[in-house]
Short mmCIF file of C-alpha atoms in Angstrom, two decimals:
data_model
loop_
_atom_site.label_atom_id
_atom_site.label_comp_id
_atom_site.label_asym_id
_atom_site.label_seq_id
_atom_site.Cartn_x
_atom_site.Cartn_y
_atom_site.Cartn_z
CA MET A 99 -0.31 20.56 -0.01
CA ASP A 100 0.56 21.29 -3.67
CA GLY A 101 -2.91 20.02 -4.96
CA ARG A 102 -2.31 17.79 -7.77
CA ILE A 103 -5.45 15.18 -9.38
CA PRO A 104 -4.28 11.82 -8.27
CA LEU A 105 -4.08 8.58 -10.30
CA SER A 106 -7.63 7.09 -8.58
CA SER A 107 -10.19 8.05 -5.97
CA ALA A 108 -8.23 7.57 -2.32
CA PRO A 109 -6.84 11.17 -2.11
CA ALA A 110 -3.51 10.53 -0.60
CA ALA A 111 -0.83 12.97 1.89
CA ASN A 112 0.78 14.73 -1.63
CA GLY A 113 -3.12 15.52 -3.15
CA ARG A 114 -2.51 12.77 -5.53
CA ARG A 115 -5.54 10.20 -6.02
CA LEU A 116 -5.51 6.41 -4.86
CA LEU A 117 -6.95 3.65 -5.65
CA PRO A 118 -10.42 3.06 -3.14
CA ALA A 119 -8.78 2.60 0.19
CA ALA A 120 -9.97 0.53 2.23
CA ARG A 121 -13.01 1.52 5.19
CA ILE A 122 -13.67 0.68 8.40
CA GLY A 123 -16.69 0.44 10.35
CA ARG A 124 -18.31 1.92 13.39
CA GLY A 125 -19.02 -1.74 15.16
CA ALA A 126 -15.72 -2.72 16.22
CA ALA A 127 -13.49 -0.25 15.77
CA THR A 128 -15.68 1.94 17.86
CA ARG A 129 -15.09 -0.64 21.01
CA ALA A 130 -12.21 -0.76 20.08
CA LEU A 131 -11.07 3.25 20.67
CA ALA A 132 -13.48 3.12 23.44
CA ALA A 133 -11.53 0.62 25.71
CA CYS A 134 -8.04 2.15 24.39
CA ILE A 135 -9.03 5.54 25.56
CA ALA A 136 -10.12 3.99 29.08
CA LEU A 137 -7.64 2.37 29.70
CA LEU A 138 -4.94 5.43 28.90
CA THR A 139 -6.73 7.25 30.91
CA ALA A 140 -6.51 4.76 33.90
CA ALA A 141 -3.18 4.44 33.34
CA ALA A 142 -2.82 8.41 33.19
CA ALA A 143 -4.69 8.85 36.74
CA SER A 144 -2.70 6.36 38.62
CA ALA A 145 -0.11 7.78 40.60
CA GLN A 146 1.41 3.84 40.84
CA ALA A 147 1.23 4.10 37.25
CA PRO A 148 4.29 3.54 34.85
CA ALA A 149 5.20 6.16 31.87
CA LEU A 150 2.13 6.00 29.56
CA ASP A 151 2.99 3.11 26.99
CA VAL A 152 0.24 4.32 24.57
CA PHE A 153 1.74 2.30 21.36
CA ALA A 154 1.71 -1.44 23.84
CA THR A 155 -2.21 -0.07 24.51
CA VAL A 156 -3.02 0.53 20.77
CA ALA A 157 -1.04 -2.36 19.56
CA GLU A 158 -3.52 -4.11 22.29
CA GLN A 159 -7.11 -3.03 20.61
CA ALA A 160 -5.23 -3.59 16.85
CA ARG A 161 -5.16 -7.60 18.37
CA VAL A 162 -8.59 -7.69 19.16
CA LEU A 163 -9.08 -5.34 16.15
CA ALA A 164 -8.00 -7.80 13.98
CA ALA A 165 -9.81 -11.01 15.96
CA GLN A 166 -12.79 -9.79 14.60
CA PRO A 167 -14.84 -9.33 11.33
CA TYR A 168 -13.71 -6.62 9.48
CA VAL A 169 -16.50 -3.81 8.95
CA ALA A 170 -16.69 -1.78 6.34
CA PRO A 171 -17.35 2.50 7.51
CA ALA A 172 -20.31 3.78 7.19
CA GLY A 173 -18.68 6.46 5.02
CA ARG A 174 -21.88 9.35 5.41
CA LEU A 175 -21.51 12.74 5.72
CA PRO A 176 -24.19 14.92 6.94
CA ALA A 177 -25.66 16.05 2.70
CA ASP A 178 -23.62 19.64 1.97
CA LEU A 179 -20.24 18.07 2.92
CA ALA A 180 -20.64 15.03 1.02
CA ALA A 181 -21.88 17.02 -1.92
CA LEU A 182 -18.51 19.06 -2.06
CA LYS A 183 -16.00 19.11 -5.19
CA TYR A 184 -12.70 19.65 -5.13
CA ASP A 185 -12.40 23.69 -5.34
CA GLY A 186 -15.12 23.77 -2.41
CA HIS A 187 -13.40 21.30 -0.41
CA ARG A 188 -10.39 23.40 -0.97
CA ASP A 189 -12.08 26.34 -0.08
CA ILE A 190 -11.78 25.37 3.30
CA ARG A 191 -9.26 26.25 5.53
CA PHE A 192 -8.15 25.88 9.19
CA ARG A 193 -7.47 29.48 11.14
CA PRO A 194 -3.62 29.14 11.88
CA GLU A 195 -4.34 31.22 15.19
CA ARG A 196 -6.87 28.27 16.89
CA ALA A 197 -4.11 25.94 15.80
CA LEU A 198 -3.38 22.92 18.81
CA TRP A 199 -0.77 24.56 21.49
CA ARG A 200 -1.07 27.58 19.60
CA GLU A 201 -1.53 29.30 23.01
CA ALA A 202 0.56 27.74 25.24
CA GLY A 203 3.54 28.49 23.31
CA LEU A 204 4.75 25.30 22.72
CA PRO A 205 7.26 24.33 19.69
CA PHE A 206 5.05 22.41 17.61
CA GLU A 207 1.60 22.62 16.24
CA VAL A 208 -1.00 20.77 14.72
CA GLN A 209 -3.83 21.91 12.13
CA PHE A 210 -6.60 19.81 10.82
CA PHE A 211 -8.34 18.98 7.35
CA HIS A 212 -11.65 18.86 7.03
CA PRO A 213 -14.22 16.15 6.30
CA GLY A 214 -16.19 16.30 2.78
CA TRP A 215 -15.67 15.99 -0.71
CA LEU A 216 -13.00 12.63 -0.82
CA PHE A 217 -13.45 12.33 2.79
CA ALA A 218 -16.04 10.51 3.69
CA ASP A 219 -14.50 8.52 6.30
CA PRO A 220 -13.22 10.56 8.83
CA VAL A 221 -10.00 9.83 11.64
CA ARG A 222 -10.19 10.73 15.25
CA VAL A 223 -7.70 12.74 16.82
CA TYR A 224 -7.02 12.79 20.66
CA GLU A 225 -4.45 14.45 22.61
CA VAL A 226 -2.62 12.30 25.28
CA THR A 227 -1.19 14.31 28.71
CA ALA A 228 0.05 13.17 31.37
CA ASP A 229 -3.62 14.38 32.65
CA GLY A 230 -5.58 11.46 30.02
CA VAL A 231 -6.92 11.21 26.83
CA ARG A 232 -9.09 14.27 25.66
CA ALA A 233 -10.74 13.74 22.31
CA LEU A 234 -10.25 15.86 19.71
CA GLY A 235 -13.65 16.68 16.92
CA VAL A 236 -14.57 19.40 14.64
CA ASP A 237 -15.18 23.02 16.08
CA PRO A 238 -16.67 25.20 13.32
CA ARG A 239 -14.98 28.32 14.80
CA ASP A 240 -11.99 26.80 13.96
CA PHE A 241 -12.57 26.80 10.01
CA ASP A 242 -12.72 29.51 7.52
CA TYR A 243 -15.39 28.12 4.81
CA GLY A 244 -14.94 30.40 2.41
CA ARG A 245 -17.38 31.40 -0.60
CA ASN A 246 -19.64 27.65 0.58
CA ARG A 247 -23.21 27.70 1.96
CA LEU A 248 -22.61 25.14 4.46
CA ASP A 249 -24.61 24.23 8.10
CA PRO A 250 -22.83 23.62 10.55
CA ALA A 251 -25.24 24.01 13.49
CA ALA A 252 -27.08 21.08 11.58
CA TRP A 253 -23.88 18.07 11.73
CA PRO A 254 -23.22 16.03 14.53
CA LYS A 255 -19.27 15.39 15.75
CA LEU A 256 -17.73 15.02 12.99
CA GLY A 257 -14.11 13.52 13.47
CA PHE A 258 -11.27 15.34 10.46
CA ALA A 259 -9.93 14.22 7.09
CA GLY A 260 -6.39 14.30 8.81
CA PHE A 261 -3.97 17.09 10.24
CA ARG A 262 -0.05 18.89 9.54
CA VAL A 263 2.10 19.82 11.53
CA HIS A 264 3.97 22.74 11.86
CA TYR A 265 7.43 23.43 13.01
CA PRO A 266 9.83 26.30 13.19
CA LEU A 267 11.96 24.31 10.73
CA ASN A 268 13.69 27.25 8.30
CA ASP A 269 12.90 30.07 10.59
CA ALA A 270 12.69 30.45 13.90
CA ALA A 271 9.88 33.34 13.76
CA TYR A 272 8.18 31.39 11.29
CA LYS A 273 5.95 27.36 11.65
CA ASP A 274 6.63 25.95 8.46
CA GLU A 275 4.76 22.70 7.43
CA LEU A 276 6.58 19.89 8.46
CA VAL A 277 4.37 16.80 8.50
CA VAL A 278 0.78 15.72 6.96
CA PHE A 279 -0.93 13.09 7.62
CA LEU A 280 -3.65 12.76 4.91
CA GLY A 281 -5.75 9.58 2.61
CA ALA A 282 -5.72 6.29 3.72
CA SER A 283 -2.17 5.36 5.61
CA TYR A 284 -0.69 8.02 3.31
CA PHE A 285 1.97 10.23 5.01
CA ARG A 286 4.60 13.21 3.90
CA ALA A 287 7.46 14.99 5.84
CA LEU A 288 9.94 17.77 4.59
CA GLY A 289 13.55 18.84 6.00
CA GLN A 290 14.85 22.07 5.49
CA GLY A 291 14.47 23.45 2.33
CA GLN A 292 12.16 21.14 1.12
CA ARG A 293 9.31 21.23 -1.45
CA TYR A 294 7.02 18.35 -1.22
CA GLY A 295 7.35 15.43 -2.90
CA LEU A 296 7.29 12.37 -2.03
CA SER A 297 5.00 9.92 0.35
CA ALA A 298 5.35 7.07 2.48
CA ARG A 299 2.97 4.82 3.78
CA ALA A 300 2.20 2.35 6.61
CA LEU A 301 1.47 -0.94 4.82
CA ALA A 302 1.14 -1.81 1.30
CA ILE A 303 -1.69 -4.63 0.64
CA ASP A 304 -1.59 -6.33 -3.10
CA THR A 305 -0.17 -3.38 -4.64
CA VAL A 306 0.40 -6.02 -8.19
CA PRO A 307 -0.78 -9.70 -9.16
CA ARG A 308 1.82 -11.72 -8.85
CA ALA A 309 1.98 -12.45 -12.70
CA GLY A 310 2.21 -9.16 -13.22
CA LYS A 311 -0.97 -9.15 -15.30
CA PRO A 312 -4.05 -7.93 -14.18
CA GLU A 313 -6.57 -11.21 -15.73
CA VAL A 314 -4.04 -12.99 -13.57
CA GLY A 315 -6.00 -15.49 -10.64
CA ASP A 316 -8.64 -13.26 -8.52
CA TYR A 317 -6.83 -10.36 -7.67
CA LYS A 318 -9.52 -7.57 -7.33
CA GLY A 319 -6.77 -4.68 -6.69
CA GLU A 320 -4.74 -3.55 -4.06
CA GLU A 321 -5.81 -2.95 -0.66
CA PHE A 322 -4.92 0.11 1.10
CA PRO A 323 -5.46 0.14 4.56
CA ARG A 324 -6.72 3.17 6.90
CA PHE A 325 -5.07 4.96 9.91
CA VAL A 326 -8.89 5.54 11.48
CA ALA A 327 -7.62 6.69 14.56
CA PHE A 328 -4.18 8.79 16.04
CA TRP A 329 -3.01 10.17 19.12
CA LEU A 330 -0.55 13.38 19.59
CA GLU A 331 1.44 13.39 23.00
CA ARG A 332 1.77 16.90 24.18
CA PRO A 333 4.83 18.14 23.23
CA ALA A 334 7.50 19.62 25.73
CA PRO A 335 7.96 23.12 25.35
CA GLN A 336 11.28 22.59 24.40
CA ALA A 337 10.92 19.34 22.73
CA THR A 338 12.99 18.61 19.52
CA ALA A 339 10.60 16.11 18.26
CA LEU A 340 6.98 14.63 18.15
CA THR A 341 5.36 11.42 18.71
CA ILE A 342 2.13 10.55 17.15
CA HIS A 343 0.49 7.21 17.49
CA ALA A 344 -2.20 5.88 14.90
CA LEU A 345 -4.32 2.94 14.55
CA LEU A 346 -4.41 1.01 11.18
CA ASP A 347 -7.21 -1.12 9.81
CA SER A 348 -8.43 -3.00 6.65
CA PRO A 349 -9.99 -6.02 5.15
CA ARG A 350 -7.68 -8.25 6.24
CA ALA A 351 -4.85 -6.49 8.48
CA ALA A 352 -4.79 -4.02 11.45
CA GLY A 353 -2.16 -2.59 12.98
CA ALA A 354 -0.85 0.12 15.92
CA TYR A 355 2.17 2.32 14.59
CA SER A 356 4.56 5.05 16.50
CA PHE A 357 6.62 7.57 14.56
CA THR A 358 8.58 10.01 16.39
CA ILE A 359 9.66 13.27 13.98
CA ALA A 360 12.63 15.02 14.66
CA PRO A 361 12.32 17.87 12.41
CA GLY A 362 15.69 19.05 10.69
CA GLU A 363 18.05 19.56 7.59
CA ASN A 364 16.98 15.80 7.45
CA THR A 365 13.76 15.59 9.20
CA VAL A 366 13.73 11.44 10.58
CA MET A 367 10.93 9.49 11.70
CA THR A 368 11.54 6.98 13.51
CA VAL A 369 8.45 3.68 12.74
CA ARG A 370 7.40 1.26 14.92
CA ALA A 371 4.84 -1.01 14.14
CA ARG A 372 2.81 -3.86 15.61
CA LEU A 373 0.96 -5.67 12.81
CA TYR A 374 -1.77 -8.42 12.70
CA LEU A 375 -3.35 -10.04 10.04
CA ARG A 376 -7.31 -11.38 9.80
CA THR A 377 -7.96 -14.72 9.44
CA GLY A 378 -10.35 -14.78 6.13
CA PRO A 379 -10.96 -16.64 2.62
CA GLU A 380 -8.39 -14.38 0.88
CA SER A 381 -4.82 -14.43 1.56
CA ILE A 382 -2.67 -11.53 1.24
CA ALA A 383 0.26 -12.51 -1.41
CA THR A 384 1.53 -9.24 -1.43
CA LEU A 385 2.59 -7.62 2.77
CA GLY A 386 4.95 -4.33 1.12
CA LEU A 387 6.60 -3.62 4.81
CA ALA A 388 7.60 0.85 4.31
CA PRO A 389 6.21 2.14 1.35
CA LEU A 390 7.26 4.56 -0.71
CA THR A 391 5.21 6.37 -3.21
CA SER A 392 6.23 8.18 -6.01
CA MET A 393 6.16 9.93 -9.26
CA PHE A 394 8.17 9.23 -12.89
CA LEU A 395 7.31 11.16 -15.85
CA HIS A 396 10.32 11.44 -17.87
CA GLY A 397 14.51 12.21 -17.51
CA GLU A 398 17.89 11.59 -18.75
CA ASN A 399 17.34 7.79 -19.30
CA GLN A 400 14.07 9.06 -21.20
CA PRO A 401 13.62 11.88 -22.29
CA ASP A 402 10.51 13.44 -23.92
CA ALA A 403 10.74 15.62 -26.67
CA GLY A 404 7.26 17.44 -26.48
CA ASP A 405 8.31 18.66 -23.18
CA PHE A 406 10.23 21.68 -22.54
CA ARG A 407 11.75 20.47 -18.95
CA PRO A 408 14.41 18.37 -19.43
CA GLU A 409 13.26 15.76 -16.81
CA VAL A 410 9.93 15.60 -14.30
CA HIS A 411 9.56 13.03 -11.48
CA ASP A 412 9.60 13.56 -7.58
CA SER A 413 12.48 10.74 -7.80
CA ASP A 414 14.74 9.22 -10.12
CA GLY A 415 16.00 5.88 -8.99
CA LEU A 416 15.52 3.15 -6.19
CA SER A 417 18.71 2.71 -4.17
CA VAL A 418 19.50 -0.31 -2.19
CA GLN A 419 21.95 -1.49 0.21
CA ALA A 420 21.98 -5.06 0.92
CA GLY A 421 22.85 -6.28 4.23
CA SER A 422 26.04 -7.27 2.75
CA GLY A 423 27.01 -4.17 2.21
CA GLU A 424 26.47 -4.03 -1.86
CA TRP A 425 25.16 -0.65 -3.15
CA LEU A 426 22.24 -1.29 -5.90
CA TRP A 427 20.91 1.46 -7.91
CA ARG A 428 18.03 1.65 -10.69
CA PRO A 429 16.61 3.80 -12.22
CA LEU A 430 13.43 4.53 -12.74
CA VAL A 431 11.34 3.99 -15.95
CA ASN A 432 7.75 5.33 -16.97
CA PRO A 433 6.50 2.65 -19.37
CA GLN A 434 4.16 4.80 -20.95
CA PHE A 435 7.11 5.33 -22.84
CA SER A 436 8.53 1.65 -23.69
CA ARG A 437 7.71 -0.57 -26.54
CA LYS A 438 5.93 -2.98 -23.99
CA ARG A 439 3.74 -0.80 -22.42
CA GLY A 440 2.60 -2.55 -18.69
CA VAL A 441 3.43 -2.82 -14.79
CA LEU A 442 7.69 -3.30 -14.73
CA THR A 443 8.04 -5.49 -11.49
CA THR A 444 11.60 -5.42 -9.93
CA SER A 445 12.52 -7.07 -7.06
CA PHE A 446 16.07 -7.30 -5.14
CA SER A 447 16.59 -10.62 -2.68
CA THR A 448 18.70 -10.13 0.44
CA THR A 449 18.66 -10.14 4.01
CA ASP A 450 18.63 -8.27 6.67
CA PRO A 451 18.46 -5.14 4.48
CA ARG A 452 20.62 -2.02 5.85
CA GLY A 453 18.19 0.44 3.25
CA PHE A 454 16.26 1.58 0.73
CA GLY A 455 14.67 4.06 -0.68
CA LEU A 456 13.43 6.61 -3.83
CA MET A 457 16.04 8.90 -4.10
CA GLN A 458 15.82 12.54 -6.11
CA ARG A 459 19.42 12.94 -7.18
CA ASP A 460 19.77 15.91 -9.83
CA ARG A 461 20.05 19.14 -7.49
CA SER A 462 20.15 21.42 -10.21
CA PHE A 463 16.93 23.59 -10.50
CA ALA A 464 18.74 22.94 -14.89
CA SER A 465 17.79 19.78 -14.95
CA TYR A 466 13.72 20.46 -14.47
CA GLU A 467 13.41 24.28 -15.24
CA ASP A 468 9.88 24.29 -13.38
CA LEU A 469 9.80 27.36 -11.31
CA GLU A 470 6.24 26.29 -9.96
CA ALA A 471 6.78 22.49 -9.08
CA ARG A 472 10.66 23.13 -7.38
CA TYR A 473 11.00 19.47 -8.48
CA ASP A 474 15.27 20.35 -8.02
CA LEU A 475 14.22 21.30 -4.33
CA ARG A 476 11.70 18.15 -3.88
CA PRO A 477 13.14 15.41 -0.72
CA SER A 478 14.62 11.40 -0.92
CA ALA A 479 13.27 9.36 1.31
CA TRP A 480 15.87 6.70 2.77
CA ILE A 481 14.40 3.67 4.75
CA GLU A 482 16.90 2.65 7.61
CA PRO A 483 15.98 -0.64 9.42
CA ILE A 484 16.14 -1.14 12.91
CA GLY A 485 17.15 -4.17 14.02
CA ALA A 486 17.55 -7.65 11.96
CA TRP A 487 14.38 -7.67 8.98
CA GLY A 488 15.55 -11.03 8.14
CA PRO A 489 14.81 -12.71 4.35
CA GLY A 490 13.08 -10.90 1.77
CA ARG A 491 13.23 -8.61 -0.74
CA VAL A 492 12.41 -5.07 -1.98
CA GLU A 493 10.06 -4.43 -4.42
CA LEU A 494 9.78 -1.81 -6.97
CA VAL A 495 6.36 -1.59 -8.98
CA GLN A 496 6.06 1.09 -12.05
CA LEU A 497 3.00 1.97 -13.97
CA PRO A 498 2.64 3.47 -17.01
CA THR A 499 1.38 7.49 -16.86
CA ASP A 500 1.15 10.59 -19.39
CA GLU A 501 0.92 13.02 -16.51
CA GLU A 502 2.90 14.56 -13.44
CA ILE A 503 -0.33 14.63 -11.41
CA HIS A 504 -0.64 11.10 -11.29
CA ASP A 505 2.01 8.52 -8.71
CA ASN A 506 2.72 5.65 -10.68
CA VAL A 507 6.17 4.40 -8.86
CA VAL A 508 6.14 2.29 -5.63
CA ALA A 509 8.77 0.79 -3.34
CA TYR A 510 8.67 -1.50 -0.24
CA TRP A 511 10.23 -4.72 1.48
CA LEU A 512 8.01 -8.32 0.72
CA PRO A 513 9.28 -10.62 3.66
CA ASP A 514 9.67 -13.47 2.91
CA ARG A 515 7.44 -14.99 5.56
CA LEU A 516 3.80 -13.94 6.56
CA PRO A 517 3.12 -14.21 9.56
CA ALA A 518 0.04 -16.46 10.68
CA ALA A 519 -3.36 -14.55 11.45
CA GLY A 520 -3.53 -13.24 15.30
CA GLU A 521 0.55 -13.54 15.53
CA PRO A 522 2.58 -10.11 15.81
CA LEU A 523 4.13 -8.94 13.06
CA ASP A 524 6.68 -6.13 14.59
CA ILE A 525 8.82 -3.92 12.82
CA ALA A 526 11.01 -0.60 13.02
CA TYR A 527 12.99 1.37 10.75
CA ARG A 528 13.23 5.37 10.32
CA VAL A 529 12.48 7.20 6.82
CA HIS A 530 14.94 10.02 6.31
CA TRP A 531 13.73 12.48 4.24
CA GLN A 532 16.46 14.05 2.52
CA MET A 533 18.09 16.41 0.37
CA LYS A 534 21.35 15.44 0.17
CA GLN A 535 22.72 11.46 -0.70
#
């Protein structure tokens, strides 16, 4: 985690702050999770049952959840946790020796983030094994609370803020951080020799008003869907990939996600999703699929004479391979330094795209001259569609910022047709976290 202060109030996997995230309520979500756990446990316990299909079970719960009115979560934490500030929350650290699957000597291990500070709506996490489903929760013995004066004995059962997966990515003797899920539906991963940079997320809803002006219509700001539960499949002793399932909820959508993470020089995440839109008075104008989020402050095409560093960015351009095979490249800019300051939105229409990504092309240290940030080691993220995505467009949104602590670049796929409420939208793709283009 790079510990940077984000642009708005909902924390993301990269430590930056985002706009307020959508929240999930206890009633419908709790019933959906309980039913999901019962189905998974029953399937695992049945000797006659086929291989446990976690994704199908979670997808059915997403369908049921989307058919019910959205209820915002209570967001209630014990008073001492709710009162924590950035430094206090950062002082709570998971004890590595208590990592999930460490005692079993498995190739993957999981460490968890504690709720508190901005993380007021913990997520539920479950382990899936051949024997069934086991709920995981905050155990004070798993954490070092640092200098905080907290009273864990007085707390009710708590979920986690998120988690990170460790794997011997660069050295067989040490398990590096591989992927992190933390904040709304944000996640990011690393390949060999990489440093954390841009993030991905599950879904982007109404990122900008269609006309690009805040006063247009009844635009109420971006809606941030949120993962509310995760199921971690216990890996085999010689596993080279890890599968994680997630239930997503939002005021106008719900969905099921499956992530199969294969670490390597380029870590590849295979993503499968099934989404359902809710019935309601407010329709969705922009349903951004496979969204990526990054930062661009200044670079070769937009230098800053007041900064000793030649370039400061996690990505320097959007690359698109259209369905026809044509390659498109759009250098990123920071509208903060444009003559007309404001949100800049650009679209690239195509049918069945072959891929798109936010890329970090400059790989020389001399391009950045930043010993701490090491922008030269931050990955590109390339989205490779699986199957035919049909007609739509890749949309690039660039926001003005005067600090590198803010994520100000978003790219995603917009399908031409949105499903009707209750109709499933299935999508699959791979995310390549890569250094070489």
